[in-house]
mmCIF file of C-alpha atoms in Angstrom:
data_model
loop_
_atom_site.group_PDB
_atom_site.id
_atom_site.type_symbol
_atom_site.label_atom_id
_atom_site.label_comp_id
_atom_site.label_asym_id
_atom_site.label_seq_id
_atom_site.Cartn_x
_atom_site.Cartn_y
_atom_site.Cartn_z
ATOM 1 C CA GLU A 24 -0.105 -0.067 0.037
ATOM 2 C CA ASN A 25 1.082 3.648 -0.485
ATOM 3 C CA VAL A 26 2.487 5.035 2.851
ATOM 4 C CA LEU A 27 1.937 8.602 3.295
ATOM 5 C CA THR A 28 4.336 10.571 5.801
ATOM 6 C CA GLN A 29 3.275 13.857 7.084
ATOM 7 C CA SER A 30 5.660 16.575 8.592
ATOM 8 C CA PRO A 31 6.029 17.965 11.028
ATOM 9 C CA GLY A 32 4.349 15.798 13.659
ATOM 10 C CA THR A 33 3.527 18.853 15.451
ATOM 11 C CA LEU A 34 3.613 22.505 14.585
ATOM 12 C CA SER A 35 3.463 25.375 17.278
ATOM 13 C CA LEU A 36 2.541 28.733 15.694
ATOM 14 C CA SER A 37 0.431 32.051 16.825
ATOM 15 C CA PRO A 38 -2.592 33.299 15.258
ATOM 16 C CA GLY A 39 -2.006 35.391 12.265
ATOM 17 C CA GLU A 40 1.241 33.309 11.105
ATOM 18 C CA ARG A 41 1.610 31.371 8.089
ATOM 19 C CA ALA A 42 1.429 27.252 8.275
ATOM 20 C CA THR A 43 2.935 24.807 5.896
ATOM 21 C CA LEU A 44 2.199 21.134 6.366
ATOM 22 C CA SER A 45 4.052 18.646 4.278
ATOM 23 C CA CYS A 46 2.893 15.157 3.013
ATOM 24 C CA ARG A 47 5.193 12.725 1.182
ATOM 25 C CA ALA A 48 3.825 9.408 -0.590
ATOM 26 C CA SER A 49 5.915 6.250 -1.099
ATOM 27 C CA GLN A 50 4.395 5.920 -4.593
ATOM 28 C CA SER A 51 3.277 8.529 -7.030
ATOM 29 C CA VAL A 52 -0.659 9.691 -6.657
ATOM 30 C CA THR A 53 -0.453 12.190 -9.398
ATOM 31 C CA THR A 54 -2.907 14.522 -7.876
ATOM 32 C CA TYR A 55 -5.181 12.037 -5.936
ATOM 33 C CA LEU A 56 -4.533 13.735 -2.712
ATOM 34 C CA ALA A 57 -7.138 15.005 -0.174
ATOM 35 C CA TRP A 58 -6.219 17.113 3.097
ATOM 36 C CA TYR A 59 -8.597 17.012 6.031
ATOM 37 C CA GLN A 60 -9.056 18.877 9.181
ATOM 38 C CA GLN A 61 -10.103 17.178 12.513
ATOM 39 C CA LYS A 62 -10.965 18.809 15.736
ATOM 40 C CA PRO A 63 -11.401 17.017 19.247
ATOM 41 C CA GLY A 64 -14.738 14.999 19.198
ATOM 42 C CA GLN A 65 -15.491 15.577 15.528
ATOM 43 C CA ALA A 66 -15.405 13.657 12.384
ATOM 44 C CA PRO A 67 -12.685 14.739 9.790
ATOM 45 C CA ARG A 68 -13.633 17.724 7.327
ATOM 46 C CA LEU A 69 -12.741 17.781 3.900
ATOM 47 C CA LEU A 70 -10.554 20.746 3.109
ATOM 48 C CA ILE A 71 -8.578 19.961 -0.387
ATOM 49 C CA TYR A 72 -9.343 17.352 -2.835
ATOM 50 C CA GLY A 73 -7.254 16.990 -6.138
ATOM 51 C CA ALA A 74 -4.070 18.342 -4.254
ATOM 52 C CA SER A 75 -5.360 22.006 -4.849
ATOM 53 C CA SER A 76 -8.948 22.282 -5.063
ATOM 54 C CA ARG A 77 -10.832 23.818 -1.997
ATOM 55 C CA ALA A 78 -13.882 21.907 -1.111
ATOM 56 C CA THR A 79 -17.173 23.633 -0.510
ATOM 57 C CA GLY A 80 -17.246 26.534 1.867
ATOM 58 C CA ILE A 81 -13.583 26.228 2.780
ATOM 59 C CA PRO A 82 -11.776 29.568 3.318
ATOM 60 C CA ASP A 83 -9.364 30.930 0.758
ATOM 61 C CA ARG A 84 -6.584 30.992 3.334
ATOM 62 C CA PHE A 85 -6.296 27.368 2.932
ATOM 63 C CA SER A 86 -4.600 26.052 -0.034
ATOM 64 C CA GLY A 87 -2.923 22.780 -1.422
ATOM 65 C CA SER A 88 -0.128 22.264 -3.891
ATOM 66 C CA GLY A 89 2.002 19.536 -5.251
ATOM 67 C CA SER A 90 1.640 16.371 -7.531
ATOM 68 C CA GLY A 91 3.415 13.058 -7.639
ATOM 69 C CA THR A 92 4.715 12.236 -4.401
ATOM 70 C CA ASP A 93 5.028 15.447 -2.699
ATOM 71 C CA PHE A 94 2.432 17.695 -1.219
ATOM 72 C CA THR A 95 1.742 20.791 0.804
ATOM 73 C CA LEU A 96 -1.230 22.493 2.669
ATOM 74 C CA THR A 97 -0.752 25.963 3.593
ATOM 75 C CA ILE A 98 -2.765 28.138 6.108
ATOM 76 C CA SER A 99 -1.913 31.836 4.987
ATOM 77 C CA ARG A 100 -2.851 33.506 8.009
ATOM 78 C CA LEU A 101 -3.894 31.148 10.883
ATOM 79 C CA GLU A 102 -7.211 31.946 12.840
ATOM 80 C CA PRO A 103 -7.898 30.468 16.472
ATOM 81 C CA GLU A 104 -10.257 27.951 14.841
ATOM 82 C CA ASP A 105 -7.490 26.267 12.543
ATOM 83 C CA PHE A 106 -5.677 24.787 15.397
ATOM 84 C CA ALA A 107 -6.562 21.165 15.067
ATOM 85 C CA VAL A 108 -4.855 18.059 13.434
ATOM 86 C CA TYR A 109 -4.436 17.684 9.721
ATOM 87 C CA TYR A 110 -4.520 14.616 7.792
ATOM 88 C CA CYS A 111 -3.454 13.923 4.129
ATOM 89 C CA GLN A 112 -5.210 10.963 2.173
ATOM 90 C CA GLN A 113 -4.350 9.387 -1.159
ATOM 91 C CA HIS A 114 -6.789 7.705 -3.419
ATOM 92 C CA GLY A 115 -4.561 6.985 -6.358
ATOM 93 C CA SER A 116 -4.246 3.219 -5.463
ATOM 94 C CA SER A 117 -6.231 0.850 -3.426
ATOM 95 C CA PRO A 118 -6.593 0.960 -0.359
ATOM 96 C CA PRO A 119 -7.057 4.516 0.381
ATOM 97 C CA THR A 120 -4.486 5.495 3.182
ATOM 98 C CA PHE A 121 -3.886 8.376 5.259
ATOM 99 C CA GLY A 122 -0.792 10.253 6.682
ATOM 100 C CA GLN A 123 -0.429 9.858 10.460
ATOM 101 C CA GLY A 124 -1.410 13.711 10.945
ATOM 102 C CA THR A 125 0.098 16.933 11.965
ATOM 103 C CA LYS A 126 -1.120 18.601 14.984
ATOM 104 C CA LEU A 127 -1.483 22.189 14.571
ATOM 105 C CA GLU A 128 -1.300 23.917 18.152
ATOM 106 C CA ILE A 129 -1.089 27.231 19.441
ATOM 107 C CA LYS A 130 2.152 28.802 20.556
ATOM 108 C CA GLU B 2 -27.129 18.526 2.057
ATOM 109 C CA VAL B 3 -26.129 15.041 2.474
ATOM 110 C CA GLN B 4 -26.741 13.548 6.018
ATOM 111 C CA LEU B 5 -25.109 10.556 7.539
ATOM 112 C CA GLU B 6 -26.765 9.351 10.619
ATOM 113 C CA GLN B 7 -25.074 6.634 12.419
ATOM 114 C CA SER B 8 -26.010 4.050 15.150
ATOM 115 C CA GLY B 9 -25.474 4.633 18.904
ATOM 116 C CA ALA B 10 -22.096 3.431 20.853
ATOM 117 C CA GLU B 11 -21.405 -0.181 21.509
ATOM 118 C CA VAL B 12 -19.839 -2.333 23.873
ATOM 119 C CA LYS B 13 -18.868 -5.794 22.733
ATOM 120 C CA ASN B 14 -16.898 -8.743 24.041
ATOM 121 C CA VAL B 15 -13.712 -10.063 22.690
ATOM 122 C CA GLY B 16 -14.522 -12.683 20.031
ATOM 123 C CA SER B 17 -17.968 -11.286 19.327
ATOM 124 C CA THR B 18 -19.494 -9.432 16.415
ATOM 125 C CA MET B 19 -20.279 -5.721 15.915
ATOM 126 C CA LYS B 20 -22.795 -4.363 13.690
ATOM 127 C CA VAL B 21 -22.892 -0.432 12.904
ATOM 128 C CA SER B 22 -25.543 1.337 10.668
ATOM 129 C CA CYS B 23 -25.314 4.597 8.732
ATOM 130 C CA ARG B 24 -28.407 6.143 7.083
ATOM 131 C CA VAL B 25 -28.162 8.398 4.156
ATOM 132 C CA SER B 26 -30.703 11.205 3.451
ATOM 133 C CA PRO B 27 -32.343 12.954 1.817
ATOM 134 C CA TYR B 28 -30.844 11.756 -1.603
ATOM 135 C CA ASN B 29 -31.052 8.612 -3.616
ATOM 136 C CA PHE B 30 -28.844 6.145 -1.813
ATOM 137 C CA THR B 31 -27.626 4.191 -4.904
ATOM 138 C CA TYR B 32 -25.922 7.728 -5.966
ATOM 139 C CA PHE B 33 -23.214 7.074 -3.320
ATOM 140 C CA TYR B 34 -20.445 4.888 -2.890
ATOM 141 C CA MET B 35 -20.609 4.178 1.043
ATOM 142 C CA HIS B 36 -17.098 3.760 2.695
ATOM 143 C CA TRP B 37 -16.181 2.740 6.099
ATOM 144 C CA LEU B 38 -13.275 3.847 8.029
ATOM 145 C CA ARG B 39 -11.933 3.693 11.713
ATOM 146 C CA GLN B 40 -9.976 5.737 14.282
ATOM 147 C CA ALA B 41 -8.660 4.091 17.234
ATOM 148 C CA PRO B 42 -8.166 6.083 20.420
ATOM 149 C CA GLY B 43 -5.523 8.915 19.808
ATOM 150 C CA LYS B 44 -4.717 7.340 16.511
ATOM 151 C CA GLY B 45 -5.048 8.195 12.866
ATOM 152 C CA LEU B 46 -7.811 7.047 9.964
ATOM 153 C CA GLU B 47 -7.979 3.651 8.543
ATOM 154 C CA TRP B 48 -9.900 2.678 5.387
ATOM 155 C CA VAL B 49 -11.933 -0.469 6.114
ATOM 156 C CA GLY B 50 -13.926 -1.057 3.015
ATOM 157 C CA VAL B 51 -16.574 0.218 0.649
ATOM 158 C CA VAL B 52 -19.884 -0.672 -0.889
ATOM 159 C CA ASP B 53 -21.736 0.289 -3.999
ATOM 160 C CA PRO B 54 -25.463 0.281 -2.930
ATOM 161 C CA GLU B 55 -26.442 -0.020 -6.656
ATOM 162 C CA ASP B 56 -25.081 -3.609 -7.083
ATOM 163 C CA ALA B 57 -24.036 -4.369 -3.861
ATOM 164 C CA ASP B 58 -20.192 -4.690 -5.049
ATOM 165 C CA THR B 59 -17.772 -4.317 -1.967
ATOM 166 C CA LYS B 60 -14.076 -4.081 -1.757
ATOM 167 C CA TYR B 61 -12.487 -4.393 1.675
ATOM 168 C CA ALA B 62 -8.827 -3.674 3.044
ATOM 169 C CA GLU B 63 -6.649 -6.547 3.156
ATOM 170 C CA ASN B 64 -6.274 -6.065 6.839
ATOM 171 C CA PHE B 65 -10.118 -6.822 7.461
ATOM 172 C CA GLU B 66 -10.651 -9.565 4.652
ATOM 173 C CA GLY B 67 -12.359 -12.632 6.189
ATOM 174 C CA ARG B 68 -13.877 -10.482 9.160
ATOM 175 C CA VAL B 69 -15.716 -7.579 7.625
ATOM 176 C CA THR B 70 -18.945 -7.554 5.736
ATOM 177 C CA ILE B 71 -20.322 -4.219 4.336
ATOM 178 C CA THR B 72 -23.783 -4.256 3.009
ATOM 179 C CA ALA B 73 -26.583 -1.809 1.687
ATOM 180 C CA ASP B 74 -30.290 -2.097 2.197
ATOM 181 C CA THR B 75 -31.807 0.390 -0.483
ATOM 182 C CA SER B 76 -35.191 0.131 1.017
ATOM 183 C CA THR B 77 -33.738 1.983 4.231
ATOM 184 C CA ASP B 78 -31.159 3.993 2.523
ATOM 185 C CA THR B 79 -28.818 2.329 4.998
ATOM 186 C CA THR B 80 -25.434 0.778 4.879
ATOM 187 C CA PHE B 81 -24.017 -1.548 7.669
ATOM 188 C CA LEU B 82 -20.582 -2.784 8.596
ATOM 189 C CA GLU B 83 -20.162 -5.904 10.386
ATOM 190 C CA LEU B 84 -17.007 -6.935 11.979
ATOM 191 C CA SER B 85 -16.387 -10.336 13.495
ATOM 192 C CA SER B 86 -14.031 -12.219 15.989
ATOM 193 C CA LEU B 87 -13.439 -8.730 17.632
ATOM 194 C CA ARG B 88 -10.281 -8.028 19.479
ATOM 195 C CA SER B 89 -9.547 -5.308 21.829
ATOM 196 C CA GLU B 90 -7.333 -3.327 19.260
ATOM 197 C CA ASP B 91 -10.792 -3.001 17.215
ATOM 198 C CA THR B 92 -11.878 -0.730 19.775
ATOM 199 C CA ALA B 93 -12.306 2.409 17.864
ATOM 200 C CA ILE B 94 -14.697 5.143 16.408
ATOM 201 C CA TYR B 95 -16.211 3.822 12.971
ATOM 202 C CA TYR B 96 -17.259 6.308 10.492
ATOM 203 C CA CYS B 97 -19.142 6.027 7.265
ATOM 204 C CA ALA B 98 -18.211 8.412 4.567
ATOM 205 C CA THR B 99 -18.730 9.429 1.044
ATOM 206 C CA LEU B 100 -18.370 11.604 -1.914
ATOM 207 C CA ALA B 101 -21.579 12.490 -3.881
ATOM 208 C CA GLY B 102 -21.977 10.945 -7.216
ATOM 209 C CA SER B 103 -18.570 9.644 -7.798
ATOM 210 C CA SER B 104 -16.523 6.262 -7.257
ATOM 211 C CA LEU B 105 -13.494 8.452 -6.363
ATOM 212 C CA ALA B 106 -12.498 7.465 -2.514
ATOM 213 C CA TYR B 107 -12.081 10.551 -0.891
ATOM 214 C CA PHE B 108 -14.710 11.862 1.689
ATOM 215 C CA GLU B 109 -16.813 14.875 1.671
ATOM 216 C CA TYR B 110 -19.507 13.686 3.790
ATOM 217 C CA TRP B 111 -19.102 12.060 7.111
ATOM 218 C CA GLY B 112 -21.125 10.346 9.749
ATOM 219 C CA GLN B 113 -20.955 11.499 13.260
ATOM 220 C CA GLY B 114 -18.906 8.148 14.362
ATOM 221 C CA THR B 115 -19.940 5.270 16.320
ATOM 222 C CA LEU B 116 -17.644 4.415 19.387
ATOM 223 C CA VAL B 117 -17.202 0.389 19.631
ATOM 224 C CA THR B 118 -15.593 -0.638 22.840
ATOM 225 C CA VAL B 119 -14.064 -4.166 22.677
ATOM 226 C CA SER B 120 -13.597 -5.392 26.406
ATOM 227 C CA SER B 121 -12.465 -8.701 27.749
#
């Protein structure tokens, strides 16, 4: 299966700062890559699909980039509600797999 | 908007079988490939399998082959996840999830999750 590795494991930033989260796949997924946000006690929320397309209702401070094996989720200016765990997920091959997550915490 | 309503929390014994449901509304159920995923306490997300309600075709993750059955009841717009021979490591929140009108396996809509606790 295609293993996704996210970095860093934890990112400590302040509101207003820029966040850059990385996801690397062990095999190419072209652009079949999605990003999710998960807050405690909630189901994940789709942010980005197709590596760079924002899901419905997602603010434009969230952006995704990359193709092949290397991907980035950028949050341009952090809002208090953005502090959460973020997962990347590939669906270029079966089974769909997830990264282990990046926890974005308030500094 | 698509709503996924899951059944309530369960406590099961080691070696028993769990069965969790997920009802889709208000759209035509056969429009959605219904996936099941799980998340162990404090851990990441794991895909379990998928069913196409239109023809009941299923696909499962290798880790669960032989223990898992996913079904779809088009008369009630409900999908079911059954997992047998439960072990303590099956303790997790189980989610149903889907993407409207596509066989692509990323997930726009999620159920609220069902906590299944397996105890000895």
